[in-house]
Each structure stands twice: as structure tokens, then as C-alpha cells.
Amino acid sequence: MEDGLLMMKGLMVLIFCMRVPMEVMGENGTAIVSSARPSVVNVGALFSFNSTIGRAAKPALEAAIGDVNSDSSVLSGTKLNLVFHDTNCSGFLGTIEALELMEKDVVAVIGIQSSGNAHVISHLVNELHIPLLSFGATDPTLSALQFPYFLRTTQSDYFQMSAIANLVEFYGWREVIAIFEDDDYGRNGISALGDALAKNRAKISYKAAFTPGASRSDINDLLVGVNLMECRVYVVHVNPGSGLTIFSVAKYLGMLNSGYVWITTDWLPAILDLSEVPDPDTMDLLQGVIAFRHHTPDSDLKKNFTPKWKSLKSKETPSFNSYALYAYDSVWLLARALDVFFTEGGNISFSLDPRLNDVNGSTMHFSALRIFNEGQKLLGTLLGMNFTGLTGQIQFDADKNLIHPAFEILNIGGTGSRRIGYWSNYSGLSVEAPETLYLKPPNTSGSSQHLYGVIWPGETENKPRGWVFPNNGKPLRIAVPHRVSYKEVVTKDKGPLGVKGYCIDVFEAAVNLLPYPVPHTYMLFGDGLRNPFYTDLVNGVFQNNYDAAVGDITITMNRTKIVDFTQPFMESGLVVVAPVKEIKTSPWAFLRPFTWEMWCVTGAFFLFVGAVVWILEHRENHEFRGPPVQQLRTIFWFSFSTMFFSHRENTVSTLGRSVLILWLFVVLIINSSYTASLTSILTVQQLTSQIEGIDSLITSSDPIGYQDGSFAYNYMIGELNIAASRLKSLKNMEEYANALKLGPKRGGVAAIVDELPYIELFMYSTNCEFRTVGQEFTKSGWGFAFQRDSPLAVDLSTAILQLSENGDLQRIHDKWLSLEACSAKSTQVDSTRLSLTSFWGLFLICGIASFIALTIFFCRVCWQYQRYDPEGKEQEVEDPEISRRRKKSIRAPSFKELMGFVDKKEAEIKDKLKRKSIDSKRPPSQNSDGQPSSPS
């Protein structure tokens, strides 16, 4: 507020001769208060008449005032008096005109299409509590809490820049160049664009700003510099007065040809919409341009406005743009708000501002400026309005922005423009009108974004890449590691390139597939005495010391945070290499297929199953009966003879056969596995090592070797928690071999951790004297590193995939790295030995089946024993009382009697139980011959 007050005082010094109309004041300094519904209400209109927006807005405002004053349903008995003031496209004169306008006791001001003027005048209306309705100031920062009385009746550039960012993402571009006028409108709009692009991982690579009113030569110099840059996506956010000059210069410089992308904000449709028949010369400058225009839904109100416009005598243009519609709706918004304001008892009154009194002997007459006492109430009424106008639904959200912001996306071509889609903050890019999408759930996912095809500059339908190699004469600076070992991968050379190797050939082949030339020069990184640290190499690209890095650069998580990598051209991963010794065949080689646990469990199950089958068959099968020694021999013989399926004893019980069938299946699996494992052990060379893999290496305390400069050092310390004191740097293959031969006890290492391609070269050079142990414990690859968001990384990735598909990548690999692999000879003993882990499921099933069979068997035995009455226990005559007591008593058999019962033959038990059942059914009065018994 204080800044605005000082600004107004300074301006008043320049216009101290300004006419100050005298008013009749009350004793308390308050102006005469009008009645509740005054006959006339003054409303200010402040904008530049002779401008693209002003020429359309002025007749629209006059038409709106006429329609409001002739409509009896709104403001009955009250007329709006619109007081026009022309700002003449000047910030200084605009401020003076605003001060003069405020003297006329206006209750609101409509207009201010200039964002710069809006910033200054917003301080003035804040002080005087007069709402400012702007249909043309789109600067996003005007929505700040600093300007409570500023109310935008059009769409903010915040939404327009979000729409442009979504368009850039839709076509896959990552960088744009912003061309704008360096004023509040341009700076703040482009700032919003940068924020919107950052959300989609894109950015403004360069801000090409020029002064308002810049000459054609200045714009020419600006575009010449822009054309030297690699980005070819241009966003033009300027005032209409200088916009066409930019395209005229661009046409002259050849920047409207194929490969360029031009995107403009709504200033361009605002110009083109004013003409019913576009100028052919103007349209020739704009072929292939994409422009954004405010979307106003088709409605009967909008259709009826077209003939009304043609009948307006004050119009200066054959047609109108969207700003004319927003200006028209601004008048109706104020009229409806005033109607509610008066209905709710609002009065129009003005009073002096004590801070505007003459101070320090000033001769300025600040009393001409008065505060609108009910301004706060009218502002609240305006914010609460909700009606349908020419531009659609007029309603404000919590941030004082119109709801449902939407834009049309136009593709200019031929003699007109073609709509390729819409954008709204509700559903993003769509070929359907936003008002139809509001009836559906919101969906801004990438798969739901659609646009019609575009005719780009150069009359091509192919989407431009959005960038080219910069035409500034500077070749690409490519860092190459100066290796001292594994020179097949990359090394220094005396040829024209200065370097050679597998990685260089892959890069050159990929570059040759690009549809554009890429001048480049190789720069060695390192002193040539030891392998360079690749982390430092990647940091050099990140710090802009190099444009890219080509070599055997492993793609790691930390490196991807600072640079962009191409598609991997070589698979890689860390492995462990250790000295091994050959295991020679011994007389006990037949025991190697199984581990000792497997042998023990298998033998135990042979005895267990034999015992189970004997128990189940003993009562029914005479082959499983006899003296105890013979039965014990039968159990052992039967058990182990099943190993060869040569058992001679037959099984007759159902339970015994079930257990035997399942066990024979288990034996079949064990025999087959044993045979295969023994064959492998006796026919394949077996190697052994004290180190079995990375896990055993971590748990030991032996020193570990790694390649000098490799990322394996940081990985083992940070990820595997291996002490740095255990790690030993090795420079070349000779040091690898010597360290492994010496071993940890003589100053060497127990094993070496390095990437698989290097290890394969090392093992080949040592005639497979050493072997990899365990499995590859990381998965990564080699790629070329570029600066973040470099489009070359994407294009080269596509080229690498093409090399892989056509076989060139494999041919390059065979040229440099086609070596005899040692992996086929490195079969480990543990890989052919069979452990209990592979078979415990079979043993578990067999054990459960045996347990179930035994349970069923013993339950049946117990049931039979309860019914069984041993012979010699019956008595022909028994006292009834003694018999009754005996039935009540519970017989407690001894273990010997129970075992004796179990040892009886099944046929004997069944015969006894059958005779007992017949006797129990015979009448007690008959003897066994069926004759009545006589008393003794």
C-alpha cells in the first residue's frame, strides 16, 4: 500500500495542474450518499482503444451497456454509465488516465489489458476499494493476495502455459526456447511456462527476451542467435504488436522450414479472428504454426452475438475475438452483482482517505480521490456470482480464477486455421470439447491424451525431432577413458580418430545411422599410467567439461542421477574369479552323487519302508512269517531289494501294496538321479575352489582384488559392507594372475571381483587357469553418457537397438571380443551333487502315506481285539450275577497278550470272530444242536 501511495504522489506531481472538480461534501468529509437504487451508476472503462484487444473490446462494452440498460430484469430503475478512458498503450499515460477516472466516483473499473498497467493500477484500486475487472490482463502474478481488488474475467496465463507444457510432453520434446517481450506480461508468463515444463521433466533451454517495441533489426539479431542453438521448439509469448514481426524475420532467416516447431499463445488468434478474410501475406508467414485460443463453448447466446456484432456501428473490425466476449460478459457480471448488491441493501457512498490529505505543505489536491465505502461488499458479491454468459459459465474459484479453464489448439495452414484439439485442466489434451468431458470422471493419464494430425512447417506431417545439432561450428566434445589394460575395449590410437576399440566402433556405427551429421572429436581422459576413475569421467560430463563420454562406462544408479545414458550396448555384471584345482577320480567316486545327509536319509527310509510293509503283511502273507531271525532277514532283504526292483516277496494286503507302489516310485526317481549325477561326475572335468561365490567371500577375511578405477570398489564397500582394508587395487591382467597365484597367505588375494567382460578376457589370456565361482551377482550394462536431457541420448539409443536387430552389434563384438569361453569347463562339484533339499518332498509324501497305513492297520487290530474272546475262557454254566459283574468290569489285557493277538494269522482271527458272531445270534434256550436244553 505504501509503495502505491508513493507512486501516486509522484504521478500527481506531474499533473498538479489537473482539473479537480469540486464536490458538495458533508461536515464529516463524506460525499453525498445516493439512494439505495440510484438512477445512474458510473462504471469506468480503462484500456487502449487502438490495440488488438481494444478494437474488439470497445464495441463489445458499448453493446453490453446497451443490453443491460434495456433489460428490465436486471437493475430495474438504474442505468449504467460507462466512462471510457484511453491508456494509449502507455504505462505512464495509463496511470494518469486511471487517476482521472477515479475522480468520477466509479464503483468499478473494467478493462486494463496491459499486465504492466494492471500492476500499477491494482495498487490504486486497493487504496480506494474499487473492484477492477480485467478482461485482458493475463499475467499469472496478478492473482496474488497482494491485489485483493483485482478480478480477472478472462483466463490466466498460468493455465495457458500448463496447456503448452502438456503439448510439449505429448510430442515428446524435452526443451523449448521461449521468445518473449521483457515486460511483466512476458516475464511472468514465461516463468509460469518454466514451472509447468519442470513438472513434466522438460525445461526452457534458453529465454530469448527483447525490449517492448524493439526494432526489426533487434529481433533479427535475436533470432540469428536462437537459430544457432540445437533446440528447434519455439514458444512465442509476446504482445500482438510485435508478434507478426517475429514471424516475418523468421521467414526471412529460413526458420519456418521443415524441422522447426512454432507455438504461440493466444495473441495470434486474437489478431487473426478480427478479420473475416485473413490477409494472404500474413498467412504465408504462419504456415505450420500451432496457436492457442481461449475456448468459449458454442451456445445460442454466442451465436446471437455474431449478427449483433455486424449491426454495431462503432465497430472497427469485421469480426471479433475472444476478448470481445470476455469484455461483454464483464459488464453483465458487474450488472448482476450490482443488482444483488442493491437488493441486499447496499449503498453507494464515498469518503475521504485520511492518508490522501495534503501533507508536508504539498499543493496537490488528493481530496479528489475518494474511497468507495461499500467496495468490499461489492467485491464479495462479484466473487459469489454464478451465471452463463457468452464465454460459458461465469463463476470464480477460491483463487479468484474462472472455473473450467480451457483452450483450443489451432494448426494454421493454407488460408485459415484448423482445430486439432482442446486442452482443459479437467482432462488435458482431447479431441472432444471440454464441456462434454465435464460429464465424465476426470482423466489426465497419458493414454487418454489425443490430438488430430498436424501439418508442420515445411508442409510435412512427420513430427519434428525438436532439435538439431547446433550450427555453431563446435564439434561434440567426447571424453574417452585412456585405459592401460583391456585395450580391446578402448585404447589410444595413432589413427585419424585418435582412439580405437570395441566401444569406439559401436559408437561410430550408431552415429552413422543418425539422419543428421554429428561432428565430434575424441578427448582422452586419464594420464595413460593407470586406468582413470570412471566416476570422475562421468562427473566431467555433468560439469560440462565434456558433452559426452564414450567407453566401457557401467550404468549405475548414482551415475544416472547426474547424466543420461543410452541404451546398454553390452550386458555386464560383477562376478567372482578365483583359482581352482582339478578333482581327480578316486575309488570312492561312486559316493559323490549324493551328499552324506542324502545317503543317511535314503538308507533310513529303506529300513523304515521295509518295516512298515512287514507290519502290514505279517498277518496275511506267509512269506513275512516265520521265526524272528527269519523275519528280520526278510525285512532287510525286502527293503534293499526294492532298490533294483528285484524283491521276490509278494504283497497281498491293500495297505501294503499302496505303500509299496509309492515307495517304488520314490526309488525310481532316486535311481535315475543317481545315475545321471554319477555319469556327469565321471565324464566331466571337475574343479573345486575354496571360494564358492560372493557370499563365502564376504564371510571370509581374505583380501579381495578389483580393477583399478572400477565402480566395484565403491559397490563392495557401500552395498556389500566389505572393509576397505580387504580390497586391493590391481592394474592389469598380469597383476590379476600374480595375485591369484600367490593367494592370501603370500600377499596375494583370495579372489577378484570384476565385470564379466573383463573376466572373460582375463580367463582367455590365462588359458582358463582361473574360473568364475558362484553366479553373477549384479545386472547392469555399458552405455554412452550424455549431459542431462540431451536428445542425442535418445536418438543413439534407437540407433543401438537398430544395430542389435540387424546383427551389426554382434559382428563388432566378434571382431574385438570373440574369445573361447571357459565357462563350459568350469562345472563345479556342488552343481552335480544331489542333496536332501531336492528330494525331501518325496520322502515326506512317502512317510505320510506309511503313517496313514499304519494308523489304519492298528485301528483295525484294536477293533478286532475288543471283539475277540480267547479260547478256554468260556464256561458252560455261570452264575447270572457273576456274569453280570464280569460284563461290567473292563478287561485290561497285558502287552504280551496284545502282541500275541497281533501275531495271529488274519484268517484265524476272522474265523474265530465269525463263529462268535453266530453263537451270539443263537437263542439261549437251545444248545448247539438246536434242541431245547434240559435242567441239570
PDB file of N, CA and C in Angstrom, residues 413-484:
ATOM      1  N   GLY A 413      -2.692 -23.169 -41.415  1.00  0.00           N
ATOM      2  CA  GLY A 413      -2.223 -23.676 -42.695  1.00  0.00           C
ATOM      3  C   GLY A 413      -3.126 -23.197 -43.801  1.00  0.00           C
ATOM      4  N   GLY A 414      -2.595 -23.066 -44.995  1.00  0.00           N
ATOM      5  CA  GLY A 414      -3.385 -22.583 -46.115  1.00  0.00           C
ATOM      6  C   GLY A 414      -3.808 -21.144 -45.890  1.00  0.00           C
ATOM      7  N   THR A 415      -5.112 -20.912 -46.013  1.00  0.00           N
ATOM      8  CA  THR A 415      -5.660 -19.562 -45.812  1.00  0.00           C
ATOM      9  C   THR A 415      -6.437 -19.446 -44.518  1.00  0.00           C
ATOM     10  N   GLY A 416      -6.269 -20.385 -43.622  1.00  0.00           N
ATOM     11  CA  GLY A 416      -7.005 -20.337 -42.366  1.00  0.00           C
ATOM     12  C   GLY A 416      -6.341 -21.197 -41.318  1.00  0.00           C
ATOM     13  N   SER A 417      -7.125 -21.626 -40.368  1.00  0.00           N
ATOM     14  CA  SER A 417      -6.618 -22.471 -39.278  1.00  0.00           C
ATOM     15  C   SER A 417      -7.545 -23.657 -39.092  1.00  0.00           C
ATOM     16  N   ARG A 418      -6.987 -24.702 -38.530  1.00  0.00           N
ATOM     17  CA  ARG A 418      -7.742 -25.937 -38.290  1.00  0.00           C
ATOM     18  C   ARG A 418      -7.557 -26.343 -36.834  1.00  0.00           C
ATOM     19  N   ARG A 419      -8.673 -26.622 -36.166  1.00  0.00           N
ATOM     20  CA  ARG A 419      -8.598 -27.015 -34.762  1.00  0.00           C
ATOM     21  C   ARG A 419      -8.199 -28.484 -34.675  1.00  0.00           C
ATOM     22  N   ILE A 420      -7.092 -28.740 -33.947  1.00  0.00           N
ATOM     23  CA  ILE A 420      -6.610 -30.121 -33.808  1.00  0.00           C
ATOM     24  C   ILE A 420      -6.960 -30.703 -32.446  1.00  0.00           C
ATOM     25  N   GLY A 421      -7.566 -29.921 -31.581  1.00  0.00           N
ATOM     26  CA  GLY A 421      -7.957 -30.454 -30.281  1.00  0.00           C
ATOM     27  C   GLY A 421      -8.194 -29.354 -29.273  1.00  0.00           C
ATOM     28  N   TYR A 422      -8.387 -29.801 -28.032  1.00  0.00           N
ATOM     29  CA  TYR A 422      -8.659 -28.896 -26.922  1.00  0.00           C
ATOM     30  C   TYR A 422      -7.719 -29.230 -25.771  1.00  0.00           C
ATOM     31  N   TRP A 423      -7.604 -28.293 -24.869  1.00  0.00           N
ATOM     32  CA  TRP A 423      -6.948 -28.548 -23.584  1.00  0.00           C
ATOM     33  C   TRP A 423      -7.817 -27.981 -22.478  1.00  0.00           C
ATOM     34  N   SER A 424      -7.946 -28.718 -21.393  1.00  0.00           N
ATOM     35  CA  SER A 424      -8.606 -28.226 -20.182  1.00  0.00           C
ATOM     36  C   SER A 424      -7.878 -28.810 -18.989  1.00  0.00           C
ATOM     37  N   ASN A 425      -7.958 -28.113 -17.875  1.00  0.00           N
ATOM     38  CA  ASN A 425      -7.301 -28.633 -16.668  1.00  0.00           C
ATOM     39  C   ASN A 425      -8.071 -29.804 -16.087  1.00  0.00           C
ATOM     40  N   TYR A 426      -9.194 -30.149 -16.678  1.00  0.00           N
ATOM     41  CA  TYR A 426     -10.010 -31.271 -16.200  1.00  0.00           C
ATOM     42  C   TYR A 426      -9.568 -32.589 -16.827  1.00  0.00           C
ATOM     43  N   SER A 427      -9.218 -32.541 -18.126  1.00  0.00           N
ATOM     44  CA  SER A 427      -8.890 -33.797 -18.816  1.00  0.00           C
ATOM     45  C   SER A 427      -7.687 -33.685 -19.730  1.00  0.00           C
ATOM     46  N   GLY A 428      -6.955 -32.567 -19.705  1.00  0.00           N
ATOM     47  CA  GLY A 428      -5.765 -32.452 -20.537  1.00  0.00           C
ATOM     48  C   GLY A 428      -6.104 -32.300 -22.002  1.00  0.00           C
ATOM     49  N   LEU A 429      -5.311 -32.934 -22.864  1.00  0.00           N
ATOM     50  CA  LEU A 429      -5.489 -32.822 -24.309  1.00  0.00           C
ATOM     51  C   LEU A 429      -6.557 -33.798 -24.788  1.00  0.00           C
ATOM     52  N   SER A 430      -7.451 -33.284 -25.647  1.00  0.00           N
ATOM     53  CA  SER A 430      -8.546 -34.130 -26.118  1.00  0.00           C
ATOM     54  C   SER A 430      -9.073 -33.574 -27.433  1.00  0.00           C
ATOM     55  N   VAL A 431      -9.639 -34.457 -28.228  1.00  0.00           N
ATOM     56  CA  VAL A 431     -10.299 -34.022 -29.456  1.00  0.00           C
ATOM     57  C   VAL A 431     -11.774 -33.741 -29.207  1.00  0.00           C
ATOM     58  N   GLU A 432     -12.261 -34.026 -28.015  1.00  0.00           N
ATOM     59  CA  GLU A 432     -13.634 -33.719 -27.642  1.00  0.00           C
ATOM     60  C   GLU A 432     -13.691 -32.383 -26.919  1.00  0.00           C
ATOM     61  N   ALA A 433     -14.803 -31.683 -27.090  1.00  0.00           N
ATOM     62  CA  ALA A 433     -14.974 -30.393 -26.429  1.00  0.00           C
ATOM     63  C   ALA A 433     -14.980 -30.580 -24.914  1.00  0.00           C
ATOM     64  N   PRO A 434     -14.357 -29.666 -24.179  1.00  0.00           N
ATOM     65  CA  PRO A 434     -14.273 -29.833 -22.716  1.00  0.00           C
ATOM     66  C   PRO A 434     -15.619 -29.947 -22.035  1.00  0.00           C
ATOM     67  N   GLU A 435     -16.638 -29.227 -22.528  1.00  0.00           N
ATOM     68  CA  GLU A 435     -17.935 -29.260 -21.838  1.00  0.00           C
ATOM     69  C   GLU A 435     -18.573 -30.639 -21.885  1.00  0.00           C
ATOM     70  N   THR A 436     -18.207 -31.454 -22.882  1.00  0.00           N
ATOM     71  CA  THR A 436     -18.724 -32.828 -22.899  1.00  0.00           C
ATOM     72  C   THR A 436     -17.959 -33.730 -21.948  1.00  0.00           C
ATOM     73  N   LEU A 437     -16.697 -33.385 -21.675  1.00  0.00           N
ATOM     74  CA  LEU A 437     -15.883 -34.205 -20.771  1.00  0.00           C
ATOM     75  C   LEU A 437     -16.191 -33.932 -19.312  1.00  0.00           C
ATOM     76  N   TYR A 438     -16.801 -32.765 -19.009  1.00  0.00           N
ATOM     77  CA  TYR A 438     -17.128 -32.467 -17.619  1.00  0.00           C
ATOM     78  C   TYR A 438     -18.175 -33.426 -17.069  1.00  0.00           C
ATOM     79  N   LEU A 439     -18.886 -34.103 -17.960  1.00  0.00           N
ATOM     80  CA  LEU A 439     -19.895 -35.074 -17.533  1.00  0.00           C
ATOM     81  C   LEU A 439     -19.278 -36.432 -17.216  1.00  0.00           C
ATOM     82  N   LYS A 440     -17.980 -36.599 -17.494  1.00  0.00           N
ATOM     83  CA  LYS A 440     -17.282 -37.863 -17.251  1.00  0.00           C
ATOM     84  C   LYS A 440     -16.281 -37.679 -16.119  1.00  0.00           C
ATOM     85  N   PRO A 441     -15.802 -38.760 -15.532  1.00  0.00           N
ATOM     86  CA  PRO A 441     -14.765 -38.637 -14.488  1.00  0.00           C
ATOM     87  C   PRO A 441     -13.503 -38.012 -15.070  1.00  0.00           C
ATOM     88  N   PRO A 442     -12.789 -37.218 -14.286  1.00  0.00           N
ATOM     89  CA  PRO A 442     -11.555 -36.601 -14.790  1.00  0.00           C
ATOM     90  C   PRO A 442     -10.504 -37.655 -15.123  1.00  0.00           C
ATOM     91  N   ASN A 443      -9.785 -37.427 -16.224  1.00  0.00           N
ATOM     92  CA  ASN A 443      -8.781 -38.393 -16.663  1.00  0.00           C
ATOM     93  C   ASN A 443      -7.677 -37.635 -17.390  1.00  0.00           C
ATOM     94  N   THR A 444      -6.525 -37.519 -16.750  1.00  0.00           N
ATOM     95  CA  THR A 444      -5.381 -36.832 -17.358  1.00  0.00           C
ATOM     96  C   THR A 444      -4.221 -37.795 -17.596  1.00  0.00           C
ATOM     97  N   SER A 445      -4.494 -39.088 -17.654  1.00  0.00           N
ATOM     98  CA  SER A 445      -3.431 -40.064 -17.896  1.00  0.00           C
ATOM     99  C   SER A 445      -2.898 -39.915 -19.310  1.00  0.00           C
ATOM    100  N   GLY A 446      -1.675 -40.375 -19.516  1.00  0.00           N
ATOM    101  CA  GLY A 446      -1.044 -40.232 -20.818  1.00  0.00           C
ATOM    102  C   GLY A 446      -1.798 -40.939 -21.928  1.00  0.00           C
ATOM    103  N   SER A 447      -2.415 -42.076 -21.626  1.00  0.00           N
ATOM    104  CA  SER A 447      -3.123 -42.829 -22.665  1.00  0.00           C
ATOM    105  C   SER A 447      -4.390 -42.135 -23.131  1.00  0.00           C
ATOM    106  N   SER A 448      -4.912 -41.212 -22.335  1.00  0.00           N
ATOM    107  CA  SER A 448      -6.162 -40.538 -22.694  1.00  0.00           C
ATOM    108  C   SER A 448      -5.928 -39.238 -23.463  1.00  0.00           C
ATOM    109  N   GLN A 449      -4.662 -38.860 -23.691  1.00  0.00           N
ATOM    110  CA  GLN A 449      -4.358 -37.613 -24.381  1.00  0.00           C
ATOM    111  C   GLN A 449      -4.365 -37.851 -25.898  1.00  0.00           C
ATOM    112  N   HIS A 450      -5.166 -37.055 -26.616  1.00  0.00           N
ATOM    113  CA  HIS A 450      -5.303 -37.241 -28.062  1.00  0.00           C
ATOM    114  C   HIS A 450      -5.393 -35.884 -28.754  1.00  0.00           C
ATOM    115  N   LEU A 451      -4.820 -35.824 -29.966  1.00  0.00           N
ATOM    116  CA  LEU A 451      -4.929 -34.661 -30.841  1.00  0.00           C
ATOM    117  C   LEU A 451      -5.003 -35.161 -32.282  1.00  0.00           C
ATOM    118  N   TYR A 452      -5.604 -34.351 -33.141  1.00  0.00           N
ATOM    119  CA  TYR A 452      -5.595 -34.677 -34.560  1.00  0.00           C
ATOM    120  C   TYR A 452      -4.209 -34.383 -35.150  1.00  0.00           C
ATOM    121  N   GLY A 453      -4.000 -34.856 -36.362  1.00  0.00           N
ATOM    122  CA  GLY A 453      -2.704 -34.680 -37.001  1.00  0.00           C
ATOM    123  C   GLY A 453      -2.395 -33.215 -37.296  1.00  0.00           C
ATOM    124  N   VAL A 454      -1.110 -32.910 -37.395  1.00  0.00           N
ATOM    125  CA  VAL A 454      -0.638 -31.540 -37.589  1.00  0.00           C
ATOM    126  C   VAL A 454       0.145 -31.464 -38.894  1.00  0.00           C
ATOM    127  N   ILE A 455      -0.058 -30.371 -39.631  1.00  0.00           N
ATOM    128  CA  ILE A 455       0.804 -30.049 -40.765  1.00  0.00           C
ATOM    129  C   ILE A 455       1.855 -29.088 -40.246  1.00  0.00           C
ATOM    130  N   TRP A 456       3.095 -29.563 -40.131  1.00  0.00           N
ATOM    131  CA  TRP A 456       4.165 -28.780 -39.526  1.00  0.00           C
ATOM    132  C   TRP A 456       4.799 -27.850 -40.555  1.00  0.00           C
ATOM    133  N   PRO A 457       5.620 -26.903 -40.112  1.00  0.00           N
ATOM    134  CA  PRO A 457       6.334 -26.062 -41.065  1.00  0.00           C
ATOM    135  C   PRO A 457       7.096 -26.908 -42.081  1.00  0.00           C
ATOM    136  N   GLY A 458       7.090 -26.436 -43.330  1.00  0.00           N
ATOM    137  CA  GLY A 458       7.665 -27.236 -44.405  1.00  0.00           C
ATOM    138  C   GLY A 458       6.658 -28.169 -45.029  1.00  0.00           C
ATOM    139  N   GLU A 459       5.368 -28.024 -44.616  1.00  0.00           N
ATOM    140  CA  GLU A 459       4.273 -28.834 -45.147  1.00  0.00           C
ATOM    141  C   GLU A 459       4.543 -30.325 -45.007  1.00  0.00           C
ATOM    142  N   THR A 460       4.983 -30.723 -43.829  1.00  0.00           N
ATOM    143  CA  THR A 460       5.230 -32.136 -43.546  1.00  0.00           C
ATOM    144  C   THR A 460       4.341 -32.597 -42.405  1.00  0.00           C
ATOM    145  N   GLU A 461       3.939 -33.874 -42.478  1.00  0.00           N
ATOM    146  CA  GLU A 461       3.126 -34.458 -41.408  1.00  0.00           C
ATOM    147  C   GLU A 461       3.977 -35.208 -40.398  1.00  0.00           C
ATOM    148  N   ASN A 462       5.244 -35.362 -40.666  1.00  0.00           N
ATOM    149  CA  ASN A 462       6.147 -36.049 -39.736  1.00  0.00           C
ATOM    150  C   ASN A 462       6.493 -35.133 -38.577  1.00  0.00           C
ATOM    151  N   LYS A 463       6.338 -35.630 -37.384  1.00  0.00           N
ATOM    152  CA  LYS A 463       6.623 -34.814 -36.205  1.00  0.00           C
ATOM    153  C   LYS A 463       8.092 -34.444 -36.162  1.00  0.00           C
ATOM    154  N   PRO A 464       8.420 -33.165 -36.037  1.00  0.00           N
ATOM    155  CA  PRO A 464       9.834 -32.773 -35.944  1.00  0.00           C
ATOM    156  C   PRO A 464      10.482 -33.338 -34.681  1.00  0.00           C
ATOM    157  N   ARG A 465      11.792 -33.601 -34.750  1.00  0.00           N
ATOM    158  CA  ARG A 465      12.507 -34.082 -33.579  1.00  0.00           C
ATOM    159  C   ARG A 465      12.552 -33.028 -32.480  1.00  0.00           C
ATOM    160  N   GLY A 466      12.484 -31.766 -32.876  1.00  0.00           N
ATOM    161  CA  GLY A 466      12.518 -30.689 -31.900  1.00  0.00           C
ATOM    162  C   GLY A 466      13.911 -30.171 -31.630  1.00  0.00           C
ATOM    163  N   TRP A 467      14.897 -30.702 -32.296  1.00  0.00           N
ATOM    164  CA  TRP A 467      16.263 -30.229 -32.105  1.00  0.00           C
ATOM    165  C   TRP A 467      17.116 -30.684 -33.281  1.00  0.00           C
ATOM    166  N   VAL A 468      18.210 -29.994 -33.488  1.00  0.00           N
ATOM    167  CA  VAL A 468      19.217 -30.383 -34.479  1.00  0.00           C
ATOM    168  C   VAL A 468      20.569 -30.180 -33.838  1.00  0.00           C
ATOM    169  N   PHE A 469      21.580 -30.716 -34.485  1.00  0.00           N
ATOM    170  CA  PHE A 469      22.912 -30.462 -33.966  1.00  0.00           C
ATOM    171  C   PHE A 469      23.238 -28.985 -34.143  1.00  0.00           C
ATOM    172  N   PRO A 470      23.742 -28.320 -33.106  1.00  0.00           N
ATOM    173  CA  PRO A 470      23.921 -26.862 -33.182  1.00  0.00           C
ATOM    174  C   PRO A 470      24.830 -26.452 -34.335  1.00  0.00           C
ATOM    175  N   ASN A 471      24.335 -25.465 -35.071  1.00  0.00           N
ATOM    176  CA  ASN A 471      25.071 -24.985 -36.239  1.00  0.00           C
ATOM    177  C   ASN A 471      25.989 -23.831 -35.842  1.00  0.00           C
ATOM    178  N   ASN A 472      26.873 -24.116 -34.890  1.00  0.00           N
ATOM    179  CA  ASN A 472      27.778 -23.065 -34.427  1.00  0.00           C
ATOM    180  C   ASN A 472      29.249 -23.421 -34.648  1.00  0.00           C
ATOM    181  N   GLY A 473      29.491 -24.467 -35.431  1.00  0.00           N
ATOM    182  CA  GLY A 473      30.864 -24.807 -35.783  1.00  0.00           C
ATOM    183  C   GLY A 473      31.626 -25.557 -34.712  1.00  0.00           C
ATOM    184  N   LYS A 474      31.019 -25.873 -33.587  1.00  0.00           N
ATOM    185  CA  LYS A 474      31.705 -26.548 -32.499  1.00  0.00           C
ATOM    186  C   LYS A 474      31.374 -28.038 -32.522  1.00  0.00           C
ATOM    187  N   PRO A 475      32.368 -28.907 -32.689  1.00  0.00           N
ATOM    188  CA  PRO A 475      32.079 -30.347 -32.655  1.00  0.00           C
ATOM    189  C   PRO A 475      31.781 -30.813 -31.237  1.00  0.00           C
ATOM    190  N   LEU A 476      31.167 -31.965 -31.161  1.00  0.00           N
ATOM    191  CA  LEU A 476      30.826 -32.552 -29.864  1.00  0.00           C
ATOM    192  C   LEU A 476      32.097 -33.006 -29.155  1.00  0.00           C
ATOM    193  N   ARG A 477      32.260 -32.586 -27.909  1.00  0.00           N
ATOM    194  CA  ARG A 477      33.441 -32.968 -27.122  1.00  0.00           C
ATOM    195  C   ARG A 477      33.160 -34.297 -26.422  1.00  0.00           C
ATOM    196  N   ILE A 478      33.857 -35.338 -26.832  1.00  0.00           N
ATOM    197  CA  ILE A 478      33.592 -36.680 -26.303  1.00  0.00           C
ATOM    198  C   ILE A 478      34.816 -37.153 -25.534  1.00  0.00           C
ATOM    199  N   ALA A 479      34.630 -37.448 -24.258  1.00  0.00           N
ATOM    200  CA  ALA A 479      35.702 -37.975 -23.413  1.00  0.00           C
ATOM    201  C   ALA A 479      35.783 -39.489 -23.576  1.00  0.00           C
ATOM    202  N   VAL A 480      37.011 -39.979 -23.711  1.00  0.00           N
ATOM    203  CA  VAL A 480      37.253 -41.412 -23.861  1.00  0.00           C
ATOM    204  C   VAL A 480      38.264 -41.832 -22.795  1.00  0.00           C
ATOM    205  N   PRO A 481      37.990 -42.876 -22.000  1.00  0.00           N
ATOM    206  CA  PRO A 481      38.955 -43.304 -20.971  1.00  0.00           C
ATOM    207  C   PRO A 481      40.252 -43.811 -21.590  1.00  0.00           C
ATOM    208  N   HIS A 482      41.366 -43.295 -21.070  1.00  0.00           N
ATOM    209  CA  HIS A 482      42.683 -43.717 -21.541  1.00  0.00           C
ATOM    210  C   HIS A 482      43.107 -44.943 -20.727  1.00  0.00           C
ATOM    211  N   ARG A 483      42.733 -46.116 -21.212  1.00  0.00           N
ATOM    212  CA  ARG A 483      42.964 -47.358 -20.478  1.00  0.00           C
ATOM    213  C   ARG A 483      44.392 -47.851 -20.674  1.00  0.00           C
ATOM    214  N   VAL A 484      44.902 -48.567 -19.663  1.00  0.00           N
ATOM    215  CA  VAL A 484      46.207 -49.230 -19.762  1.00  0.00           C
ATOM    216  C   VAL A 484      46.048 -50.743 -19.751  1.00  0.00           C
TER     217      VAL A 484
END
